[in-house]
Coordinates of C-alpha atoms in Angstrom, one line a residue:
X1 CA 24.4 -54.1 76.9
X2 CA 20.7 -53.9 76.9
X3 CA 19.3 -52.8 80.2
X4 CA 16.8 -55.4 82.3
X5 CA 13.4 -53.8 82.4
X6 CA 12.8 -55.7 85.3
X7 CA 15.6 -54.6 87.4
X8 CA 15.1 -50.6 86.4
X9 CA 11.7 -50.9 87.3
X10 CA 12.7 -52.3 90.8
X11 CA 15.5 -49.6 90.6
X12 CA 12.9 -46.9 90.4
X13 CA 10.4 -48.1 93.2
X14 CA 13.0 -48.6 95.5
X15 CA 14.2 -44.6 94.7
X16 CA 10.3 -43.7 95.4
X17 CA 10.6 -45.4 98.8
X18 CA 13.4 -43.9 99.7
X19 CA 12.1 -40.5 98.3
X20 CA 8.6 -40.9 100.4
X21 CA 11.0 -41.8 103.6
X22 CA 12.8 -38.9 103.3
X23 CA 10.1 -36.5 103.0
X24 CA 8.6 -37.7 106.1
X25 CA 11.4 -37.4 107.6
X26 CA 11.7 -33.9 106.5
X27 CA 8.1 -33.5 107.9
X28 CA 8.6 -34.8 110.9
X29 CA 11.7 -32.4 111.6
X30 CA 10.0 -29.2 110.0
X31 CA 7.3 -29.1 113.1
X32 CA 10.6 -29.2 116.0
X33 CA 12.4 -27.0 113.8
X34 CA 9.5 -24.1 113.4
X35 CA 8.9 -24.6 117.3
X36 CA 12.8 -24.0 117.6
X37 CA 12.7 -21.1 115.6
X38 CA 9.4 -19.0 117.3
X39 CA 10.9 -19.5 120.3
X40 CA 14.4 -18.4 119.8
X41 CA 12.4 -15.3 118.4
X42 CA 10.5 -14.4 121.5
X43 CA 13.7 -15.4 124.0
X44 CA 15.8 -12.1 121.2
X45 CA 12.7 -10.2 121.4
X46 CA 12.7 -10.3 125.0
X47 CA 16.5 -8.9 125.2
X48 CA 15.7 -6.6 122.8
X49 CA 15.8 -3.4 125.5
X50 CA 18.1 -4.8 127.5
X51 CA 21.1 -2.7 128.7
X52 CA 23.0 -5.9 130.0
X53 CA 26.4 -6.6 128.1
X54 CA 25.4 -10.2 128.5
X55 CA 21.9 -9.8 127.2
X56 CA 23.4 -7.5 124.1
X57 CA 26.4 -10.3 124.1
X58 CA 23.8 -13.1 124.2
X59 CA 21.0 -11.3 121.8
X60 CA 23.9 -10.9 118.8
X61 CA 24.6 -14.8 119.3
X62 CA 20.2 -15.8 119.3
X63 CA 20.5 -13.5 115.9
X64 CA 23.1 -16.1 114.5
X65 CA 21.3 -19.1 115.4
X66 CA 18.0 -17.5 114.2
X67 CA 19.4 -17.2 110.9
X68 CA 20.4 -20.7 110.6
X69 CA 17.5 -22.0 111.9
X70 CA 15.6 -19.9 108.6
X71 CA 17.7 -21.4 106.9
X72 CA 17.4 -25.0 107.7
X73 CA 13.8 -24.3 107.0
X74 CA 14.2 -23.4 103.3
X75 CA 16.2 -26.0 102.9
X76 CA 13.4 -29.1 104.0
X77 CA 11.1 -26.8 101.9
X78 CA 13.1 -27.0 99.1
X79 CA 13.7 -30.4 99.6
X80 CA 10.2 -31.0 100.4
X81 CA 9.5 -29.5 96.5
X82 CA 11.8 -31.4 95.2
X83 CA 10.9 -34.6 96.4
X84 CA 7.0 -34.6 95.7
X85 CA 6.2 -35.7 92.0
X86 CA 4.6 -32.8 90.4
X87 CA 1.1 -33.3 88.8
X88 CA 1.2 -31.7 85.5
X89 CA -2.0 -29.4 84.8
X90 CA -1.2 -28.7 81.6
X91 CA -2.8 -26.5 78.7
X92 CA -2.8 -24.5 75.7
X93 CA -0.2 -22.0 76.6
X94 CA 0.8 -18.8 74.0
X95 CA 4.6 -19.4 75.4
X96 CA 5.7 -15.9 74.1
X97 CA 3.4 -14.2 76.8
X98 CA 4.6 -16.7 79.2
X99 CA 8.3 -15.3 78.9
X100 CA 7.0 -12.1 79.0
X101 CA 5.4 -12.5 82.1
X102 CA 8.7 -14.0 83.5
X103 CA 10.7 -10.9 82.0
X104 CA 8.1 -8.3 83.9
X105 CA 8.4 -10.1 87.1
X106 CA 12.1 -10.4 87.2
X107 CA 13.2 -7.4 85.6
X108 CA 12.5 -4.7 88.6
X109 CA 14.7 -7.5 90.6
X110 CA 17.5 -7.3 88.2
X111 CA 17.3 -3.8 87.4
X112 CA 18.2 -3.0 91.1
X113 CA 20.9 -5.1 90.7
X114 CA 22.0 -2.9 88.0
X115 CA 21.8 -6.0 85.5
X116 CA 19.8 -4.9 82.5
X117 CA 17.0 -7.9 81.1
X118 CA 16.2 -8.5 77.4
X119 CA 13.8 -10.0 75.7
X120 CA 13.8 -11.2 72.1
X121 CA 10.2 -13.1 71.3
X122 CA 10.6 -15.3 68.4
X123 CA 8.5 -15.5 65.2
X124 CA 5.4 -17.4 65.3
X125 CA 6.3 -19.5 68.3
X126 CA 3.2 -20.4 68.8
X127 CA 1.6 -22.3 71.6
X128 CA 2.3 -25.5 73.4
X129 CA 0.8 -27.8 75.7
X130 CA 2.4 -26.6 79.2
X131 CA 1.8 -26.5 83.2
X132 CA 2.1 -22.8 82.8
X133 CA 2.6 -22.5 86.7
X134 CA 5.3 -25.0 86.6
X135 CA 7.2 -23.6 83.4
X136 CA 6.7 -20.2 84.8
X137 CA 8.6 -21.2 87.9
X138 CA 11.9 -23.2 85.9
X139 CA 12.4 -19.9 84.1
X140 CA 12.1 -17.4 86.5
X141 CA 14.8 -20.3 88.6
X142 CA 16.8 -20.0 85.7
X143 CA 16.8 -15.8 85.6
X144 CA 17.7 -15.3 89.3
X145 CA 20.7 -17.8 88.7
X146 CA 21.7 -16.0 85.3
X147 CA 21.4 -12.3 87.6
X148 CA 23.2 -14.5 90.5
X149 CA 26.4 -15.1 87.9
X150 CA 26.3 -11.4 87.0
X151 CA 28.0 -8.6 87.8
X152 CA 26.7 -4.7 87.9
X153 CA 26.8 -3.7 83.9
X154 CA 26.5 -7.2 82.8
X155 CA 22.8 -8.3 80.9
X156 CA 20.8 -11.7 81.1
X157 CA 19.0 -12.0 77.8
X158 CA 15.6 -14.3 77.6
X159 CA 14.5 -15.2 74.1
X160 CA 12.4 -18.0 71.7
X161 CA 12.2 -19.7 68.6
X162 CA 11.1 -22.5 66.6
X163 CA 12.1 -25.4 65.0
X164 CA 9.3 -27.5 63.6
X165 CA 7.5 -29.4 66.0
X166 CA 10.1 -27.8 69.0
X167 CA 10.0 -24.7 70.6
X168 CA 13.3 -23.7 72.1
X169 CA 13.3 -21.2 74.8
X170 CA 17.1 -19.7 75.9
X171 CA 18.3 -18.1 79.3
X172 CA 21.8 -16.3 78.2
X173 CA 23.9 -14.4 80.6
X174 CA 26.8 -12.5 80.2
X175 CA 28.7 -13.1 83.9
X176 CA 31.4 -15.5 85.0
X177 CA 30.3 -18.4 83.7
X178 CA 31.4 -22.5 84.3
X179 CA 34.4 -24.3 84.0
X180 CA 33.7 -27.9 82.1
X181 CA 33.7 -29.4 85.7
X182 CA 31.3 -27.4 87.6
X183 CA 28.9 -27.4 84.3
X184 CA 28.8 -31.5 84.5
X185 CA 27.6 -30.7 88.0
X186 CA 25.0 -28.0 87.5
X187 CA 21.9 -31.3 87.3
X188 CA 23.2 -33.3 90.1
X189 CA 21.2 -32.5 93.4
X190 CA 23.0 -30.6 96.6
X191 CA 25.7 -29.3 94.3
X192 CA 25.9 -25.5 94.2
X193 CA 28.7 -23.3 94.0
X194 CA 26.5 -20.6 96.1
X195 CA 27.4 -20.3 99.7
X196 CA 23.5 -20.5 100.6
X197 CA 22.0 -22.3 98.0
X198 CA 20.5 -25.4 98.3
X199 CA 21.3 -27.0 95.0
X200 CA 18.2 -28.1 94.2
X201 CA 16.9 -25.4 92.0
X202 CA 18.5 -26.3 88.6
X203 CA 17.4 -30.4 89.2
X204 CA 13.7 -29.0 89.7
X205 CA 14.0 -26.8 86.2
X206 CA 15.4 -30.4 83.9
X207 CA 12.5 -32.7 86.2
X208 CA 9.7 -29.9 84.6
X209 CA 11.2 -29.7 81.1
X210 CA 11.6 -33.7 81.5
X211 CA 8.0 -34.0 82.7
X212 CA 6.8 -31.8 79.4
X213 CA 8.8 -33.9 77.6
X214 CA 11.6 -31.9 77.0
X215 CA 14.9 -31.8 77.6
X216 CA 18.0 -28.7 78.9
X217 CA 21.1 -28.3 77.9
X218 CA 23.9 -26.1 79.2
X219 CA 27.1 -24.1 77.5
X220 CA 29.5 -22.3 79.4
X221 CA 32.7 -20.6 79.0
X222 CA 34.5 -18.8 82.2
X223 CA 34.4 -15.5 81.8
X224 CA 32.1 -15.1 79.1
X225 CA 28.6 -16.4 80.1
X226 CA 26.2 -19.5 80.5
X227 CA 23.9 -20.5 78.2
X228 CA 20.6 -22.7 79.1
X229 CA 18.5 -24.4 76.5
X230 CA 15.0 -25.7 76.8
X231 CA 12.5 -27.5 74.0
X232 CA 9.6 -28.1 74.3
X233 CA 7.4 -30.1 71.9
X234 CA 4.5 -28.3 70.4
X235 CA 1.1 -29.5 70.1
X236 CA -0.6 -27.0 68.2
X237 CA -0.2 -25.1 65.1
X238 CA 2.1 -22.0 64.8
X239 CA 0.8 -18.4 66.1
X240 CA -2.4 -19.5 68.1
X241 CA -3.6 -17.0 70.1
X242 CA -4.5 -20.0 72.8
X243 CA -4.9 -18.4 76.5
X244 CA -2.5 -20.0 79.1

């Protein structure tokens, strides 16, 4: 059955609406909520010295709340992120540098962690028309969740190629992997399998590729490792030396 052009289209401004309500809504409660916050900090700070079991009793239980309250904050930021529509800047970007940037960024991170990070630059990738900002952030999303699924000893490995007019870029990890039903979640926004993640991130990574014109894909096995796949179109010819 062919879908009504009409009716999507009404579909889709009625999703705007109710994305623009939202974030107002989220701005509206982010003010009350920062207010909350600085002044549960000054009320701790003030018990701080305090030799009173009560105070000590009632300082440990202002340390709780403050720490939810941080966290309700990074939540309506993420969700403030999520629900603006990104205005691609794009340009000529050399992508191998790109990934090398991500690697050298993320690598002390991981490295700490005891999780080792490879990279394996293909052969005359090339460069492609990219937000480099926005591209930069997807894949370093996609590193921290590969190092999140890892163990001490395990690796995440970051690599490229090409494939005629597509340039594939792969985030491979060798931790606990997905079972089938967890990895038809992994897109869907608010799901997360992490106790304080917002389950946002990996929706922000497939709306960037999908703004590019691109597209993700995902393969998991349990105990063996994810896989994440992301093309790219390419604009312009193989091995440019454009700047990003």
């Amino acid at each position: 059955m062919s879908k009504d052009p009409s009716r999507e289209q009404s579909r889709t401004e009625q999703l705007a609406r109710l994305g623009e309500l939202l974030a107002g809504l989220a701005h509206e409660v982010r003010n009350p909520l920062s207010t909350i916050g600085l002044n549960l900090q000054l009320i701790r700070e003030d018990l701080t010295d305090s030799d009173d079991p009560r105070d000590r009793r009632t300082h440990k239980r202002l340390t709780v709340v403050e720490a939810e309250v941080r966290r309700l904050q990074d939540i309506l930021e993420e969700f403030l992120r999520f629900a603006r529509m990104p205005e691609l800047h794009t340009g000529s970007v050399d992508l191998n540098a790109l990934l090398q940037s991500v690697v050298d960024f993320s690598e002390p991170e991981l490295r700490d962690r005891g999780i080792s990070l490879r990279f394996y630059p293909g052969v005359d990738v090339g460069s492609a028309d990219l937000d480099a900002g926005q591209v930069r952030a997807a894949l370093i999303n996609l590193v921290r969740n590969a190092a999140d699924a890892c163990d001490s000893g395990d690796e995440v490995i970051v690599s490229s190629r090409r494939d005629g007019d597509t340039v594939f870029v792969q985030v491979i990890d060798s931790g606990s992997g997905m079972t089938p039903e967890v990895m038809a979640k992994v897109f869907q926004p608010y799901f997360s399998t992490k106790k304080a993640g917002t389950g946002l991130g990996l929706p922000m990574v497939r709306r960037t590729v999908e703004l590019h014109g691109g597209r993700v894909d995902v393969s998991s096995e349990v105990g063996r490792g994810t896989q994440f796949t992301l093309a790219f179109p390419v604009t312009h010819a193989k091995g440019g030396n454009d700047d990003g």
